[in-house]
Coordinates of C-alpha atoms in Angstrom, one line a residue:
M1 CA 0.0 0.0 0.0
P2 CA 1.5 3.4 -0.9
D3 CA 2.9 5.4 2.1
D4 CA 0.5 8.3 1.6
V5 CA -2.6 6.2 2.1
F6 CA -3.6 5.2 5.7
N7 CA 0.0 6.0 6.8
W8 CA -1.3 6.5 10.3
L9 CA -1.4 2.7 10.8
S10 CA 1.4 1.2 13.0
S11 CA 4.3 -0.2 11.1
S12 CA 4.3 -3.2 13.4
L13 CA 2.0 -5.7 11.8
D14 CA 1.3 -7.6 15.1
D15 CA 0.1 -4.5 17.0
Q16 CA -3.6 -4.6 18.0
V17 CA -5.9 -2.0 16.6
T18 CA -9.4 -1.1 17.8
V19 CA -11.9 -0.7 15.0
D20 CA -14.8 1.5 16.0
E21 CA -16.9 4.3 14.6
R22 CA -14.0 6.8 14.9
L23 CA -11.7 4.6 12.9
V24 CA -14.3 4.1 10.2
T25 CA -14.9 7.8 10.0
R26 CA -11.1 8.4 9.6
V27 CA -10.9 5.8 6.8
A28 CA -13.8 7.4 5.1
D29 CA -12.2 10.8 5.4
D30 CA -9.0 9.4 3.8
L31 CA -11.1 8.1 0.9
G32 CA -12.8 11.4 0.4
A33 CA -16.3 10.3 1.6
V34 CA -18.6 13.3 2.2
T35 CA -22.1 12.1 2.7
A36 CA -23.4 9.9 5.4
A37 CA -24.3 7.3 2.8
E38 CA -20.7 7.2 1.5
I39 CA -19.3 6.9 5.0
G40 CA -21.8 4.1 5.8
E41 CA -20.9 2.3 2.6
I42 CA -17.2 2.3 3.5
G43 CA -17.9 1.1 7.0
D44 CA -20.2 -1.7 5.9
V45 CA -17.7 -3.0 3.4
L46 CA -14.7 -2.8 5.8
L47 CA -16.5 -4.5 8.6
S48 CA -17.9 -7.2 6.4
I49 CA -14.4 -8.1 5.2
L50 CA -12.9 -8.0 8.7
E51 CA -15.8 -10.2 10.0
D52 CA -15.2 -12.7 7.2
H53 CA -11.4 -12.7 7.9
S54 CA -12.0 -13.4 11.6
G55 CA -14.5 -16.2 11.0
T56 CA -16.5 -14.9 14.0
P57 CA -19.7 -12.8 13.8
F58 CA -19.3 -9.3 15.1
P59 CA -21.8 -7.9 17.6
M60 CA -24.5 -5.6 16.3
R61 CA -23.2 -2.1 15.8
V62 CA -25.6 -0.2 18.0
G63 CA -24.5 2.5 20.5
Q64 CA -20.8 2.3 21.4
W65 CA -19.3 -0.6 19.5
S66 CA -15.7 -1.8 18.8
V67 CA -13.8 -4.8 17.6
T68 CA -10.1 -5.6 17.9
T69 CA -7.8 -6.9 15.2
S70 CA -4.1 -6.9 14.2
T71 CA -2.6 -4.2 12.1
R72 CA -1.8 -6.9 9.5
N73 CA -5.5 -7.9 9.3
L74 CA -6.6 -4.3 9.1
R75 CA -4.1 -3.5 6.3
S76 CA -5.3 -6.5 4.3
A77 CA -9.0 -5.6 4.9
L78 CA -8.4 -1.9 3.8
C79 CA -6.8 -3.1 0.6
S80 CA -9.7 -5.4 -0.1
T81 CA -12.1 -2.5 0.8
L82 CA -10.5 -0.3 -1.8
L83 CA -10.8 -3.0 -4.4
V84 CA -14.4 -3.8 -3.6
L85 CA -15.4 -0.2 -3.6
G86 CA -13.7 0.2 -7.0
L87 CA -15.4 -2.9 -8.4
Q88 CA -18.8 -1.8 -7.1
A89 CA -18.4 1.7 -8.5
A90 CA -17.7 0.1 -11.9
G91 CA -21.0 -1.8 -11.7
A92 CA -20.1 -5.2 -10.1
T93 CA -23.2 -6.6 -8.4
S94 CA -21.9 -9.6 -6.5
P95 CA -22.0 -9.6 -2.7
T96 CA -19.3 -7.8 -0.9
I97 CA -17.7 -10.9 0.5
V98 CA -17.6 -12.6 -2.9
L99 CA -15.9 -9.5 -4.4
A100 CA -13.5 -9.4 -1.6
A101 CA -12.6 -13.0 -2.0
I102 CA -12.1 -12.8 -5.8
A103 CA -10.3 -9.4 -5.8
P104 CA -6.8 -10.8 -4.9
F105 CA -7.1 -13.2 -7.9
L106 CA -8.0 -10.3 -10.2
L107 CA -5.6 -7.7 -9.0
D108 CA -2.2 -7.6 -7.1
I109 CA -3.5 -6.6 -3.7
E110 CA -0.1 -5.5 -2.5
K111 CA 0.0 -2.8 -5.3
V112 CA -3.5 -1.3 -4.7
G113 CA -3.4 2.4 -4.4
F114 CA -5.7 5.4 -3.9
R115 CA -5.4 8.9 -5.5
P116 CA -7.2 11.3 -3.1
E117 CA -7.3 14.2 -5.6
S118 CA -9.5 12.2 -8.0
R119 CA -10.8 9.6 -5.6
D120 CA -9.5 6.8 -7.9
V121 CA -8.7 3.3 -6.8
V122 CA -5.8 2.0 -8.9
G123 CA -4.2 -1.4 -9.3
E124 CA -2.6 -3.9 -11.6
M125 CA -4.6 -6.7 -13.1
R126 CA -3.2 -10.2 -12.7
A127 CA -4.6 -11.3 -16.0
D128 CA -6.3 -9.7 -19.0
I129 CA -9.9 -10.7 -18.3
T130 CA -11.0 -9.1 -21.5
D131 CA -9.3 -12.0 -23.3
A132 CA -11.4 -15.2 -23.2
A133 CA -8.6 -17.6 -22.8
E134 CA -6.9 -15.7 -19.9
R135 CA -10.3 -15.1 -18.3
G136 CA -11.2 -18.8 -18.5
A137 CA -7.8 -19.9 -17.1
L138 CA -8.2 -17.5 -14.2
W139 CA -11.7 -18.8 -13.4
A140 CA -10.7 -22.4 -13.7
G141 CA -7.8 -21.9 -11.3
L142 CA -10.0 -20.4 -8.5
P143 CA -10.8 -22.5 -5.5
E144 CA -13.9 -24.7 -6.0
D145 CA -16.0 -22.8 -3.4
L146 CA -15.1 -19.5 -5.0
R147 CA -16.0 -20.8 -8.5
H148 CA -19.4 -21.7 -7.0
E149 CA -19.9 -18.2 -5.6
M150 CA -18.6 -16.5 -8.8
P151 CA -19.8 -18.7 -11.7
Y152 CA -18.0 -18.2 -15.0
L153 CA -20.9 -16.3 -16.5
R154 CA -20.7 -13.9 -13.7
M155 CA -17.0 -13.5 -14.4
I156 CA -17.8 -12.7 -18.0
E157 CA -20.4 -10.1 -16.8
L158 CA -17.9 -8.6 -14.5
S159 CA -15.4 -8.2 -17.4
E160 CA -18.0 -6.5 -19.5
Q161 CA -19.0 -4.2 -16.7
L162 CA -15.4 -3.1 -16.1
Q163 CA -15.0 -2.4 -19.8
R164 CA -18.2 -0.4 -20.1
A165 CA -17.2 1.6 -17.0
G166 CA -13.8 2.4 -18.6
A167 CA -12.0 0.9 -15.6
L168 CA -9.5 -1.2 -17.6
T169 CA -6.7 0.5 -19.6
K170 CA -4.3 -1.5 -21.8
L171 CA -0.8 -0.2 -21.5
P172 CA 1.7 -0.6 -24.3
D173 CA 4.5 -1.9 -21.9
A174 CA 2.4 -4.2 -19.7
P175 CA 0.9 -7.6 -20.5
N176 CA -2.2 -6.9 -18.4
P177 CA -4.6 -3.9 -18.2
A178 CA -4.3 -1.4 -15.4
F179 CA -7.4 -0.9 -13.2
R180 CA -8.6 2.6 -12.4
Q181 CA -12.0 3.5 -11.1
R182 CA -13.4 6.5 -9.2
I183 CA -15.3 5.6 -6.1
H184 CA -18.4 7.5 -4.8
A185 CA -19.2 8.5 -8.4
A186 CA -22.6 7.5 -9.8
P187 CA -22.2 3.8 -10.7
S188 CA -22.3 2.9 -14.3
E189 CA -25.6 1.9 -15.8
R190 CA -26.3 -1.7 -14.8
V191 CA -27.8 -4.4 -16.8
P192 CA -31.3 -5.3 -15.4
S193 CA -31.4 -8.6 -13.6
R194 CA -32.3 -11.5 -15.8
R195 CA -32.2 -15.2 -15.8
P196 CA -28.9 -16.9 -16.6
P197 CA -28.4 -18.2 -20.1
L198 CA -30.0 -21.6 -20.7
A199 CA -28.3 -24.7 -22.2
L200 CA -30.2 -27.7 -23.4
L201 CA -28.2 -31.0 -23.9
V202 CA -29.7 -33.8 -26.0
A203 CA -28.8 -37.3 -24.9
D204 CA -30.0 -40.8 -25.4
E205 CA -29.7 -41.6 -21.7
W206 CA -28.5 -40.0 -18.4
L207 CA -26.6 -42.7 -16.5
P208 CA -24.3 -44.4 -18.9
S209 CA -25.5 -47.8 -20.0
K210 CA -24.4 -47.4 -23.6
G211 CA -20.8 -46.2 -23.2
G212 CA -18.7 -43.1 -23.1
I213 CA -20.9 -40.6 -24.9
S214 CA -23.5 -40.5 -22.1
S215 CA -20.7 -40.5 -19.5
L216 CA -19.1 -37.5 -21.1
N217 CA -22.6 -35.8 -21.4
R218 CA -23.1 -36.2 -17.7
Y219 CA -19.8 -34.6 -16.8
L220 CA -20.3 -31.9 -19.4
A221 CA -23.7 -31.0 -18.0
F222 CA -22.4 -30.7 -14.5
G223 CA -19.4 -28.6 -15.7
L224 CA -21.7 -26.2 -17.5
A225 CA -23.9 -25.9 -14.5
E226 CA -20.9 -24.9 -12.4
T227 CA -20.2 -22.0 -14.8
G228 CA -23.5 -20.5 -14.0
L229 CA -25.6 -21.7 -17.0
E230 CA -29.1 -22.9 -16.3
V231 CA -28.7 -26.5 -17.6
Y232 CA -31.4 -28.9 -18.9
C233 CA -30.9 -32.3 -20.5
V234 CA -33.6 -34.0 -22.5
V235 CA -33.5 -37.8 -22.6
P236 CA -36.0 -40.4 -23.9
S237 CA -36.8 -41.6 -20.4
A238 CA -35.3 -41.5 -16.9
R239 CA -35.7 -43.2 -13.5
A240 CA -36.2 -41.4 -10.2
E241 CA -32.6 -42.0 -9.2
E242 CA -31.5 -40.4 -12.5
F243 CA -33.5 -37.3 -11.9
A244 CA -32.0 -37.1 -8.4
D245 CA -28.4 -37.6 -9.7
A246 CA -28.8 -34.8 -12.2
R247 CA -30.3 -32.4 -9.7
R248 CA -27.3 -33.0 -7.3
G249 CA -25.1 -31.5 -10.0
G250 CA -27.4 -28.6 -10.8
V251 CA -29.0 -30.2 -13.9
E252 CA -32.7 -30.7 -14.7
L253 CA -33.7 -33.8 -16.7
V254 CA -36.7 -33.5 -19.0
T255 CA -38.4 -36.2 -21.1
P256 CA -40.2 -35.5 -24.4
A257 CA -44.0 -35.7 -24.7
G258 CA -44.9 -39.1 -26.1
I259 CA -46.1 -39.5 -29.7
P260 CA -48.5 -42.5 -30.2
G261 CA -46.7 -45.2 -32.2
L262 CA -43.2 -43.9 -31.6
E263 CA -40.6 -45.1 -29.1
P264 CA -39.5 -42.4 -26.7
G265 CA -36.1 -42.1 -28.3
A266 CA -37.7 -41.4 -31.7
A267 CA -39.6 -38.5 -30.3
L268 CA -36.5 -36.7 -29.0
G269 CA -36.3 -34.0 -31.7
M270 CA -40.0 -34.0 -32.7
T271 CA -41.6 -32.2 -29.8
R272 CA -40.7 -29.1 -27.8
P273 CA -39.0 -30.5 -24.6
L274 CA -39.2 -27.4 -22.4
A275 CA -41.9 -25.2 -21.2
D276 CA -42.8 -22.3 -23.5
H277 CA -41.1 -19.7 -21.3
L278 CA -37.8 -21.6 -21.4
I279 CA -35.8 -20.8 -24.5
P280 CA -32.4 -22.3 -24.9
D281 CA -29.5 -20.0 -25.7
I282 CA -27.3 -23.1 -26.3
L283 CA -28.2 -26.5 -27.8
I284 CA -25.8 -29.5 -27.6
G285 CA -26.0 -32.7 -29.6
H286 CA -23.6 -35.7 -29.5
G287 CA -22.4 -37.1 -32.8
R288 CA -24.8 -39.1 -34.9
V289 CA -26.4 -40.4 -31.7
T290 CA -28.3 -37.2 -30.8
G291 CA -26.8 -34.7 -33.2
P292 CA -29.8 -35.1 -35.6
Q293 CA -32.3 -34.5 -32.8
A294 CA -30.4 -31.4 -31.6
K295 CA -30.4 -30.0 -35.1
A296 CA -34.1 -30.7 -35.5
L297 CA -34.9 -28.9 -32.2
R298 CA -32.9 -25.9 -33.4
D299 CA -34.5 -25.8 -36.8
S300 CA -38.1 -26.5 -35.6
F301 CA -38.4 -24.8 -32.2
Y302 CA -35.3 -22.8 -31.2
P303 CA -33.9 -21.0 -34.3
D304 CA -31.9 -18.5 -32.3
A305 CA -30.1 -21.2 -30.2
F306 CA -26.3 -21.7 -30.7
L307 CA -25.9 -25.3 -31.8
Y308 CA -22.8 -27.3 -30.7
H309 CA -22.1 -30.6 -32.4
I310 CA -19.8 -32.7 -30.3
V311 CA -17.8 -35.3 -32.1
H312 CA -17.0 -38.6 -30.3
M313 CA -15.9 -41.1 -32.9
I314 CA -14.2 -41.6 -36.2
P315 CA -16.3 -44.0 -38.3
D316 CA -13.5 -44.6 -40.8
Y317 CA -11.4 -46.0 -37.9
L318 CA -14.1 -47.7 -35.8
E319 CA -16.1 -49.5 -38.4
W320 CA -13.1 -51.4 -39.8
S321 CA -12.6 -53.0 -36.4
K322 CA -16.2 -54.3 -36.5
T323 CA -15.9 -56.8 -39.4
D324 CA -18.5 -59.2 -38.0
R325 CA -21.5 -57.0 -39.0
H326 CA -24.0 -57.8 -41.7
I327 CA -23.3 -54.6 -43.6
D328 CA -20.0 -54.1 -45.3
A329 CA -17.5 -52.1 -43.1
G330 CA -16.7 -49.7 -45.9
T331 CA -20.3 -48.9 -46.5
R332 CA -21.0 -48.3 -42.8
A333 CA -17.9 -46.2 -42.4
E334 CA -18.7 -43.9 -45.3
S335 CA -22.4 -43.5 -44.4
R336 CA -21.7 -42.7 -40.8
S337 CA -18.9 -40.3 -41.7
D338 CA -21.2 -38.5 -44.0
I339 CA -23.8 -38.0 -41.2
E340 CA -21.1 -36.8 -38.8
E341 CA -19.7 -34.3 -41.4
K342 CA -23.1 -32.9 -42.4
L343 CA -24.1 -32.4 -38.8
G344 CA -20.9 -30.6 -38.0
V345 CA -21.0 -28.3 -41.0
A346 CA -24.6 -27.3 -40.1
A347 CA -23.7 -26.5 -36.5
N348 CA -22.6 -23.1 -35.1
C349 CA -19.6 -24.8 -33.5
V350 CA -18.0 -28.3 -33.6
A351 CA -16.4 -29.5 -30.4
A352 CA -14.1 -32.5 -30.9
V353 CA -13.3 -34.6 -27.9
G354 CA -9.5 -34.7 -27.5
P355 CA -6.7 -34.3 -30.0
M356 CA -7.4 -37.3 -32.3
L357 CA -10.9 -36.2 -33.1
Y358 CA -9.7 -32.6 -33.4
E359 CA -7.2 -33.6 -36.1
W360 CA -9.8 -35.7 -37.9
F361 CA -12.5 -33.0 -38.0
S362 CA -9.9 -30.3 -39.0
S363 CA -9.5 -32.2 -42.2
V364 CA -13.2 -32.6 -42.6
L365 CA -13.7 -28.9 -42.5
A366 CA -10.8 -28.0 -44.7
P367 CA -12.8 -28.0 -48.0
C368 CA -15.5 -25.8 -46.5
E369 CA -15.6 -22.1 -47.6
S370 CA -17.2 -20.9 -44.3
P371 CA -16.6 -23.7 -41.8
P372 CA -18.0 -23.3 -38.2
P373 CA -15.4 -22.8 -35.5
L374 CA -13.7 -26.0 -34.4
L375 CA -12.9 -26.4 -30.7
R376 CA -10.8 -29.1 -29.1
F377 CA -12.6 -30.2 -26.0
D378 CA -10.3 -32.0 -23.6
P379 CA -12.2 -33.8 -20.8
G380 CA -11.2 -32.9 -17.3
F381 CA -9.0 -35.1 -15.1
D382 CA -9.8 -33.2 -11.9
T383 CA -11.9 -35.0 -9.3
V384 CA -12.7 -34.9 -5.6
E385 CA -11.1 -38.4 -5.5
N386 CA -7.6 -37.8 -4.1
K387 CA -7.2 -40.8 -1.8
T388 CA -3.7 -42.3 -1.7
R389 CA -4.0 -45.7 -3.3
V390 CA -2.0 -48.8 -2.3
P391 CA -2.1 -52.4 -3.6
S392 CA -5.3 -54.2 -2.6
P393 CA -5.0 -56.9 0.0
G394 CA -5.4 -60.4 -1.2
R395 CA -5.5 -61.6 -4.7
P396 CA -4.9 -58.7 -7.2
W397 CA -7.5 -57.7 -9.7
I398 CA -6.7 -56.8 -13.3
L399 CA -9.8 -55.0 -14.6
M400 CA -11.1 -54.4 -18.1
L401 CA -14.3 -52.3 -18.2
G402 CA -16.6 -51.3 -21.0
R403 CA -19.1 -52.6 -23.5
L404 CA -17.3 -55.9 -24.1
G405 CA -19.8 -57.2 -26.6
D406 CA -17.6 -55.4 -29.1
A407 CA -14.6 -57.7 -28.3
K408 CA -12.4 -56.9 -31.2
P409 CA -12.6 -53.0 -31.2
K410 CA -12.0 -53.0 -27.5
G411 CA -9.0 -55.4 -27.8
L412 CA -10.5 -58.0 -25.5
D413 CA -8.6 -60.7 -27.3
I414 CA -5.4 -58.8 -26.9
A415 CA -6.0 -58.4 -23.2
A416 CA -6.9 -62.0 -22.7
A417 CA -3.9 -63.3 -24.6
A418 CA -1.6 -60.8 -22.8
A419 CA -3.0 -61.8 -19.4
G420 CA -2.3 -65.5 -20.2
W421 CA 1.3 -64.6 -21.3
A422 CA 1.8 -62.6 -18.0
V423 CA 0.8 -65.7 -16.1
H424 CA 3.3 -67.7 -18.1
I425 CA 6.2 -65.4 -17.5
A426 CA 5.2 -64.4 -13.9
N427 CA 8.6 -65.2 -12.2
G428 CA 7.2 -64.6 -8.7
A429 CA 4.6 -62.0 -9.5
P430 CA 1.4 -62.7 -7.6
R431 CA -1.4 -64.6 -9.4
F432 CA -4.3 -62.4 -10.3
D433 CA -8.0 -62.5 -11.2
F434 CA -8.8 -61.2 -14.7
V435 CA -12.1 -59.3 -14.1
L436 CA -14.3 -58.2 -17.0
R437 CA -17.0 -55.7 -16.3
G438 CA -19.2 -55.2 -19.3
S439 CA -20.7 -58.4 -20.7
P440 CA -24.0 -58.1 -22.5
E441 CA -26.9 -59.5 -20.6
G442 CA -27.1 -63.3 -21.0
Q443 CA -23.7 -63.6 -22.7
A444 CA -21.4 -63.9 -19.7
E445 CA -20.7 -67.7 -20.1
E446 CA -20.0 -67.3 -23.8
L447 CA -17.6 -64.4 -23.1
H448 CA -15.9 -66.4 -20.3
E449 CA -15.2 -69.3 -22.6
A450 CA -13.9 -67.0 -25.4
V451 CA -11.5 -65.2 -23.0
R452 CA -10.2 -68.6 -21.6
G453 CA -9.5 -69.6 -25.2
W454 CA -7.7 -66.5 -26.2
S455 CA -5.6 -66.6 -23.0
Q456 CA -4.3 -70.2 -23.7
Q457 CA -3.9 -70.5 -19.9
T458 CA -6.2 -72.9 -18.1
S459 CA -4.9 -71.5 -14.8
L460 CA -6.1 -68.0 -15.5
R461 CA -9.0 -67.1 -13.3
V462 CA -11.6 -65.2 -15.3
I463 CA -14.5 -63.3 -13.7
V464 CA -17.1 -61.9 -16.0
R465 CA -19.7 -59.4 -14.8
N466 CA -22.6 -57.8 -16.7
Y467 CA -22.5 -54.2 -17.9
T468 CA -23.9 -51.8 -15.3
T469 CA -24.8 -48.1 -15.1
E470 CA -24.6 -48.0 -11.3
I471 CA -22.0 -45.3 -10.6
D472 CA -21.1 -46.6 -7.2
R473 CA -20.6 -50.2 -8.4
L474 CA -18.4 -49.0 -11.3
R475 CA -16.4 -46.9 -8.9
N476 CA -15.9 -49.8 -6.5
D477 CA -14.7 -52.0 -9.3
M478 CA -12.1 -49.4 -10.3
M479 CA -11.0 -48.7 -6.7
R480 CA -10.6 -52.4 -6.1
A481 CA -8.5 -53.0 -9.2
D482 CA -4.7 -53.1 -9.1
L483 CA -4.5 -52.6 -12.8
A484 CA -6.9 -51.4 -15.5
L485 CA -6.5 -52.3 -19.2
M486 CA -7.6 -50.4 -22.3
P487 CA -6.0 -52.3 -25.2
S488 CA -8.4 -51.0 -27.9
R489 CA -7.5 -51.3 -31.5
T490 CA -8.9 -47.8 -32.0
E491 CA -10.3 -45.4 -29.4
A492 CA -11.2 -41.9 -30.5
F493 CA -10.7 -40.8 -26.9
G494 CA -10.9 -43.4 -24.2
L495 CA -13.0 -42.3 -21.2
V496 CA -12.4 -45.7 -19.4
G497 CA -8.8 -44.8 -19.3
L498 CA -9.6 -41.4 -17.9
E499 CA -11.7 -43.0 -15.2
A500 CA -8.8 -45.2 -14.2
I501 CA -6.5 -42.2 -14.0
V502 CA -8.7 -40.0 -11.9
T503 CA -9.2 -42.8 -9.4
G504 CA -5.5 -43.4 -9.1
T505 CA -5.7 -46.9 -10.6
P506 CA -2.6 -48.1 -12.5
L507 CA -3.4 -48.1 -16.2
L508 CA -2.1 -49.6 -19.4
A509 CA -3.7 -47.8 -22.4
T510 CA -3.5 -48.3 -26.1
D511 CA -1.4 -45.9 -28.1
Q512 CA -4.2 -45.9 -30.7
S513 CA -6.3 -43.4 -28.7
G514 CA -7.0 -39.8 -28.3
L515 CA -6.2 -40.3 -24.6
A516 CA -2.7 -41.5 -25.4
M517 CA -2.2 -38.4 -27.6
L518 CA -3.3 -36.2 -24.7
L519 CA -1.1 -37.9 -22.2
H520 CA 1.9 -37.5 -24.6
Q521 CA 1.3 -33.8 -24.6
H522 CA 1.4 -33.4 -20.8
L523 CA 3.3 -36.3 -19.2
P524 CA 7.1 -36.6 -19.0
S525 CA 8.3 -39.5 -21.1
E526 CA 9.2 -41.7 -18.0
L527 CA 5.5 -41.6 -17.0
Y528 CA 4.0 -41.9 -20.5
D529 CA 6.1 -45.0 -21.3
Q530 CA 4.8 -46.7 -18.2
V531 CA 1.1 -46.1 -19.1
V532 CA 0.9 -46.3 -22.9
V533 CA 1.5 -49.6 -24.7
P534 CA 1.5 -49.9 -28.5
V535 CA -1.2 -51.9 -30.3
T536 CA -0.1 -53.0 -33.7
D537 CA -3.0 -55.5 -34.5
D538 CA -0.3 -58.2 -34.8
I539 CA -1.7 -60.5 -32.1
E540 CA 1.7 -62.2 -31.4
H541 CA 3.5 -58.9 -31.1
D542 CA 0.7 -57.3 -29.0
T543 CA 0.4 -60.4 -26.7
A544 CA 4.1 -60.2 -25.9
S545 CA 4.3 -56.4 -25.3
W546 CA 1.1 -56.2 -23.3
G547 CA 2.0 -59.4 -21.4
H548 CA 5.3 -58.1 -20.3
A549 CA 3.7 -54.8 -19.3
I550 CA 1.1 -56.6 -17.2
A551 CA 3.7 -58.8 -15.6
A552 CA 5.9 -55.8 -14.7
A553 CA 2.9 -54.0 -13.1
M554 CA 2.0 -57.1 -11.1
R555 CA 5.6 -57.7 -10.0
N556 CA 5.9 -54.3 -8.3
R557 CA 2.4 -53.1 -7.5
S558 CA 3.6 -50.4 -5.1
A559 CA 5.6 -48.8 -7.9
S560 CA 2.6 -49.0 -10.2
F561 CA 0.4 -47.1 -7.8
A562 CA 3.1 -44.5 -7.3
T563 CA 3.2 -44.0 -11.1
A564 CA -0.6 -43.8 -11.2
A565 CA -0.6 -41.1 -8.5
A566 CA 2.0 -39.1 -10.4
V567 CA -0.1 -39.4 -13.6
R568 CA -3.3 -38.4 -11.9
D569 CA -1.7 -35.3 -10.3
T570 CA -0.1 -34.1 -13.5
M571 CA -3.2 -34.5 -15.6
A572 CA -5.5 -33.0 -13.0
R573 CA -3.4 -29.8 -13.2
A574 CA -3.2 -29.8 -16.9
C575 CA -6.9 -30.6 -17.9
T576 CA -9.9 -29.5 -15.8
W577 CA -13.6 -29.6 -16.5
A578 CA -13.8 -25.9 -15.6
R579 CA -11.2 -24.9 -18.2
S580 CA -12.8 -27.0 -20.9
C581 CA -16.3 -25.7 -20.2
T582 CA -15.2 -22.1 -20.1
A583 CA -13.6 -22.6 -23.5
L584 CA -16.9 -24.0 -24.8
I585 CA -18.9 -21.0 -23.4
D586 CA -16.5 -18.5 -24.8
V587 CA -17.2 -19.6 -28.4
W588 CA -20.9 -18.9 -27.8
N589 CA -20.2 -15.6 -25.9
S590 CA -17.9 -14.4 -28.7
A591 CA -20.5 -15.2 -31.3
R592 CA -23.2 -13.4 -29.2
G593 CA -21.0 -10.3 -29.0
D594 CA -20.3 -10.3 -32.7
S595 CA -24.1 -10.4 -33.4
C596 CA -24.9 -7.5 -31.1

């Protein structure tokens, strides 16, 4: 704090100071307050901040009142008071305590100043919040409780208010704007209170019984709700526990009105899913699964909505690993690629999940004269699950999880053969159970026999369990596992691998995945090489490389868990749901600004 402001404070930070009506009047006088309202405003802000810092409610300020604090606390509170008064004068409408909490993240609190002659609060911004990327990174880095109090949309609003008030000045020799705002001036014209923007996601289910798309949709909906959007998700049908699960994350599930003769899923895009007074600002569809329905809703009912098309798969890769279908793989791949491409071009923005899909759709849009913006959407690795993991007691579990009816695309034959090879070369490594979670209903015995055959090891203990959507059961499986396998021949991203990482479960993942590409961008080579294993589609080669990797992980399980913890911590810092969701919103916000 500059020497000429509040220089009557003791230089000894541990000295005790009595805060009473006389001190508030002195502070107000230093800040040029004249009217009783101005003096009262300064006192209310200062005491609210001091009370919040102390964690103890102050007595009611009636008659003779006083509270005692240290010089250090009072200096900090005075700096925060200056910033809050400046932000409020510029039009900020958040509660005082929220503004005081976020102010040190916006400005360097040690360099806050006050110019008595003009009654200006001045400071240095820590980031250029007029820039979407910097603003999103700042918000994503806030503590979780503060993100809840200051949703991302409120941060955008604050940035716009400061710009309208002329409080931000870009200097040629500084990376970030300077803050300057007169206090006790008439506040800038404020935007009337209105409901937050509304997002409508279109999904074929809420809890994921059909794989990664619905799992990502759920995480995305929760992440968007955290930013301050009003979030709805329309699904064909939902159970009571699904409505409850969505509400816990700030999301409202809706189901479409039925149409006689049509299954609920077929009616997704044919009827208006929301009450007439609820008009989506944002519509989100997922690939060819719900992209057509989202487009139909935009075209038929919500023409002003900003449509996102989220790309989850590459048909030209995936369909060629499903050669057991009745329709020729080439025909399927081309037909499904055409659908994906047409839906993307018709959207206002394409969001590709991870680097592999981003690369693919970049080439799809290359021939377009006026392509929609393409956003790379990296799923978050941050989670409340930060428990230190150690090897499970008893017989180890090696877990493979997913929709295992698609055995070849998921690399189940590779995993089984490699598990058998790991048993063969064990050399003292503990025997393990090979646990498969994801058998189609009624096919567990058939899958069990197929896996035993691929493994060529009669001593391999195989446990097959049906696919489930129960979140707690899936989490327990992952938390019980000593090693998770994702040996897919192709995996556009690989959410199963992400789930393993965020729970701290040791993982071996295919290099033929968007997840592997993302890990390569953020992990040091010594970690990456312990997690990612090549898949060549040469069964003998893959059996050997994966078998040796499994045996090594089983031989030193403590080291495997230490590696998993390092991977989780690194990726949780690099990729968060908050950062990804703010990037998504910024595309819409930029387009909205351009159209105004």
